[in-house]
Amino acid sequence: MTTPRTLIRSRFDRIGVALSALCAVHCVSGLVLATFLGLGGGMLLDPRIHEWGLAAAIGVGLFGLGFGALRHRQIGALVTGAIGLALMALALAVSHGAGEAVLTIAGVALVALAHLHNLRHAA
């Protein structure tokens, strides 16, 4: 039986997956546009976008992954998500370019994987 809490937590996990996908698309498109076409460097690579994105990922991860770990008593998704968030935070410390993109995409992939794991164990 699906409870209102399960629905809310599942919603956070779905939002987490969607944000991860948007972040990956932003990262790749920004890198391609700025590197190969010389476009969008100012707006797409603005550090504030990355800082706000990380803050959103932390907030969604805290609720979705944190409450999921409490509910199904498995911390694997929480640990995977935390490692992904750490990689995303580390990406803020390196200069713009391929290294930042690799760290960010690896981070968002782990966060998305953690949210998907949470969704499979939502029942």
PDB file of C-alpha atoms in Angstrom:
ATOM      1  CA  MET A   1       0.000   0.000   0.000  1.00  0.00           C
ATOM      2  CA  THR A   2       1.325   3.400  -0.970  1.00  0.00           C
ATOM      3  CA  THR A   3       1.269   5.956   1.824  1.00  0.00           C
ATOM      4  CA  PRO A   4       1.388   9.746   1.443  1.00  0.00           C
ATOM      5  CA  ARG A   5       4.925   9.704   2.888  1.00  0.00           C
ATOM      6  CA  THR A   6       6.035   7.162   0.299  1.00  0.00           C
ATOM      7  CA  LEU A   7       4.546   9.306  -2.450  1.00  0.00           C
ATOM      8  CA  ILE A   8       6.355  12.408  -1.201  1.00  0.00           C
ATOM      9  CA  ARG A   9       9.664  10.561  -0.874  1.00  0.00           C
ATOM     10  CA  SER A  10       9.233   9.016  -4.326  1.00  0.00           C
ATOM     11  CA  ARG A  11       8.545  12.478  -5.702  1.00  0.00           C
ATOM     12  CA  PHE A  12      11.829  13.751  -4.228  1.00  0.00           C
ATOM     13  CA  ASP A  13      13.674  10.798  -5.771  1.00  0.00           C
ATOM     14  CA  ARG A  14      12.109  11.477  -9.173  1.00  0.00           C
ATOM     15  CA  ILE A  15      13.041  15.160  -8.870  1.00  0.00           C
ATOM     16  CA  GLY A  16      16.582  14.070  -7.958  1.00  0.00           C
ATOM     17  CA  VAL A  17      16.858  11.948 -11.093  1.00  0.00           C
ATOM     18  CA  ALA A  18      15.490  14.781 -13.246  1.00  0.00           C
ATOM     19  CA  LEU A  19      17.860  17.351 -11.704  1.00  0.00           C
ATOM     20  CA  SER A  20      20.779  14.987 -12.255  1.00  0.00           C
ATOM     21  CA  ALA A  21      19.867  14.609 -15.914  1.00  0.00           C
ATOM     22  CA  LEU A  22      19.459  18.370 -16.347  1.00  0.00           C
ATOM     23  CA  CYS A  23      22.807  18.964 -14.685  1.00  0.00           C
ATOM     24  CA  ALA A  24      24.543  16.491 -16.993  1.00  0.00           C
ATOM     25  CA  VAL A  25      22.946  18.076 -20.067  1.00  0.00           C
ATOM     26  CA  HIS A  26      23.923  21.556 -18.838  1.00  0.00           C
ATOM     27  CA  CYS A  27      27.492  20.450 -18.195  1.00  0.00           C
ATOM     28  CA  VAL A  28      27.991  18.783 -21.570  1.00  0.00           C
ATOM     29  CA  SER A  29      26.202  21.491 -23.565  1.00  0.00           C
ATOM     30  CA  GLY A  30      28.090  24.253 -21.748  1.00  0.00           C
ATOM     31  CA  LEU A  31      31.396  22.566 -22.409  1.00  0.00           C
ATOM     32  CA  VAL A  32      30.584  21.971 -26.079  1.00  0.00           C
ATOM     33  CA  LEU A  33      29.226  25.472 -26.679  1.00  0.00           C
ATOM     34  CA  ALA A  34      32.054  27.234 -24.878  1.00  0.00           C
ATOM     35  CA  THR A  35      34.873  25.056 -26.189  1.00  0.00           C
ATOM     36  CA  PHE A  36      33.930  24.358 -29.774  1.00  0.00           C
ATOM     37  CA  LEU A  37      31.727  27.280 -30.641  1.00  0.00           C
ATOM     38  CA  GLY A  38      32.958  29.965 -28.247  1.00  0.00           C
ATOM     39  CA  LEU A  39      29.376  30.655 -27.160  1.00  0.00           C
ATOM     40  CA  GLY A  40      27.695  30.948 -23.794  1.00  0.00           C
ATOM     41  CA  GLY A  41      30.825  30.952 -21.697  1.00  0.00           C
ATOM     42  CA  GLY A  42      29.652  33.734 -19.422  1.00  0.00           C
ATOM     43  CA  MET A  43      26.182  32.438 -18.685  1.00  0.00           C
ATOM     44  CA  LEU A  44      26.544  28.672 -18.960  1.00  0.00           C
ATOM     45  CA  LEU A  45      29.787  28.470 -17.017  1.00  0.00           C
ATOM     46  CA  ASP A  46      28.822  30.956 -14.299  1.00  0.00           C
ATOM     47  CA  PRO A  47      29.883  29.405 -10.948  1.00  0.00           C
ATOM     48  CA  ARG A  48      26.629  30.562  -9.337  1.00  0.00           C
ATOM     49  CA  ILE A  49      24.671  28.142 -11.531  1.00  0.00           C
ATOM     50  CA  HIS A  50      26.824  25.295 -10.249  1.00  0.00           C
ATOM     51  CA  GLU A  51      26.564  26.474  -6.644  1.00  0.00           C
ATOM     52  CA  TRP A  52      22.763  26.705  -6.825  1.00  0.00           C
ATOM     53  CA  GLY A  53      22.602  23.333  -8.571  1.00  0.00           C
ATOM     54  CA  LEU A  54      24.698  21.731  -5.847  1.00  0.00           C
ATOM     55  CA  ALA A  55      22.535  23.339  -3.164  1.00  0.00           C
ATOM     56  CA  ALA A  56      19.400  21.961  -4.857  1.00  0.00           C
ATOM     57  CA  ALA A  57      20.979  18.512  -5.184  1.00  0.00           C
ATOM     58  CA  ILE A  58      21.928  18.518  -1.497  1.00  0.00           C
ATOM     59  CA  GLY A  59      18.410  19.552  -0.474  1.00  0.00           C
ATOM     60  CA  VAL A  60      16.656  16.999  -2.660  1.00  0.00           C
ATOM     61  CA  GLY A  61      19.176  14.328  -1.682  1.00  0.00           C
ATOM     62  CA  LEU A  62      18.741  15.039   2.008  1.00  0.00           C
ATOM     63  CA  PHE A  63      15.006  14.508   1.844  1.00  0.00           C
ATOM     64  CA  GLY A  64      14.778  11.797  -0.807  1.00  0.00           C
ATOM     65  CA  LEU A  65      17.817   9.715   0.089  1.00  0.00           C
ATOM     66  CA  GLY A  66      17.837  10.468   3.803  1.00  0.00           C
ATOM     67  CA  PHE A  67      14.217   9.573   4.406  1.00  0.00           C
ATOM     68  CA  GLY A  68      14.537   6.622   2.037  1.00  0.00           C
ATOM     69  CA  ALA A  69      17.420   5.206   4.083  1.00  0.00           C
ATOM     70  CA  LEU A  70      15.370   5.614   7.254  1.00  0.00           C
ATOM     71  CA  ARG A  71      12.380   3.918   5.635  1.00  0.00           C
ATOM     72  CA  HIS A  72      13.997   0.878   4.043  1.00  0.00           C
ATOM     73  CA  ARG A  73      16.978   0.699   6.442  1.00  0.00           C
ATOM     74  CA  GLN A  74      19.581   0.412   3.704  1.00  0.00           C
ATOM     75  CA  ILE A  75      22.279   3.055   3.609  1.00  0.00           C
ATOM     76  CA  GLY A  76      23.751   2.073   0.248  1.00  0.00           C
ATOM     77  CA  ALA A  77      21.775   4.686  -1.677  1.00  0.00           C
ATOM     78  CA  LEU A  78      22.592   7.344   0.912  1.00  0.00           C
ATOM     79  CA  VAL A  79      26.330   6.589   0.723  1.00  0.00           C
ATOM     80  CA  THR A  80      26.284   6.497  -3.091  1.00  0.00           C
ATOM     81  CA  GLY A  81      24.436   9.815  -3.176  1.00  0.00           C
ATOM     82  CA  ALA A  82      26.847  11.376  -0.682  1.00  0.00           C
ATOM     83  CA  ILE A  83      29.835  10.319  -2.818  1.00  0.00           C
ATOM     84  CA  GLY A  84      28.120  11.798  -5.876  1.00  0.00           C
ATOM     85  CA  LEU A  85      27.478  15.069  -4.050  1.00  0.00           C
ATOM     86  CA  ALA A  86      31.112  15.153  -2.904  1.00  0.00           C
ATOM     87  CA  LEU A  87      32.263  14.786  -6.518  1.00  0.00           C
ATOM     88  CA  MET A  88      29.926  17.605  -7.536  1.00  0.00           C
ATOM     89  CA  ALA A  89      31.335  19.803  -4.767  1.00  0.00           C
ATOM     90  CA  LEU A  90      34.891  18.930  -5.803  1.00  0.00           C
ATOM     91  CA  ALA A  91      34.031  19.997  -9.360  1.00  0.00           C
ATOM     92  CA  LEU A  92      33.424  23.512  -8.009  1.00  0.00           C
ATOM     93  CA  ALA A  93      37.033  23.623  -6.799  1.00  0.00           C
ATOM     94  CA  VAL A  94      38.649  22.867 -10.168  1.00  0.00           C
ATOM     95  CA  SER A  95      38.879  25.198 -13.134  1.00  0.00           C
ATOM     96  CA  HIS A  96      36.298  25.060 -15.903  1.00  0.00           C
ATOM     97  CA  GLY A  97      36.979  22.437 -18.507  1.00  0.00           C
ATOM     98  CA  ALA A  98      37.134  18.714 -18.982  1.00  0.00           C
ATOM     99  CA  GLY A  99      38.120  17.923 -15.369  1.00  0.00           C
ATOM    100  CA  GLU A 100      35.162  19.823 -14.014  1.00  0.00           C
ATOM    101  CA  ALA A 101      32.842  18.127 -16.504  1.00  0.00           C
ATOM    102  CA  VAL A 102      34.094  14.643 -15.632  1.00  0.00           C
ATOM    103  CA  LEU A 103      33.698  15.249 -11.886  1.00  0.00           C
ATOM    104  CA  THR A 104      30.262  16.774 -12.308  1.00  0.00           C
ATOM    105  CA  ILE A 105      28.924  14.091 -14.631  1.00  0.00           C
ATOM    106  CA  ALA A 106      30.319  11.307 -12.442  1.00  0.00           C
ATOM    107  CA  GLY A 107      28.742  12.988  -9.423  1.00  0.00           C
ATOM    108  CA  VAL A 108      25.306  13.458 -10.959  1.00  0.00           C
ATOM    109  CA  ALA A 109      25.382   9.908 -12.302  1.00  0.00           C
ATOM    110  CA  LEU A 110      25.982   8.570  -8.788  1.00  0.00           C
ATOM    111  CA  VAL A 111      23.273  10.801  -7.338  1.00  0.00           C
ATOM    112  CA  ALA A 112      20.796   9.661 -10.016  1.00  0.00           C
ATOM    113  CA  LEU A 113      21.756   6.030  -9.405  1.00  0.00           C
ATOM    114  CA  ALA A 114      21.148   6.501  -5.675  1.00  0.00           C
ATOM    115  CA  HIS A 115      17.703   8.017  -6.290  1.00  0.00           C
ATOM    116  CA  LEU A 116      16.813   5.172  -8.666  1.00  0.00           C
ATOM    117  CA  HIS A 117      17.894   2.668  -6.015  1.00  0.00           C
ATOM    118  CA  ASN A 118      15.655   4.465  -3.532  1.00  0.00           C
ATOM    119  CA  LEU A 119      12.715   4.309  -5.940  1.00  0.00           C
ATOM    120  CA  ARG A 120      13.125   0.532  -6.342  1.00  0.00           C
ATOM    121  CA  HIS A 121      12.954   0.130  -2.566  1.00  0.00           C
ATOM    122  CA  ALA A 122      10.122   2.611  -2.018  1.00  0.00           C
ATOM    123  CA  ALA A 123       7.399   0.023  -1.410  1.00  0.00           C
TER     124      ALA A 123
END
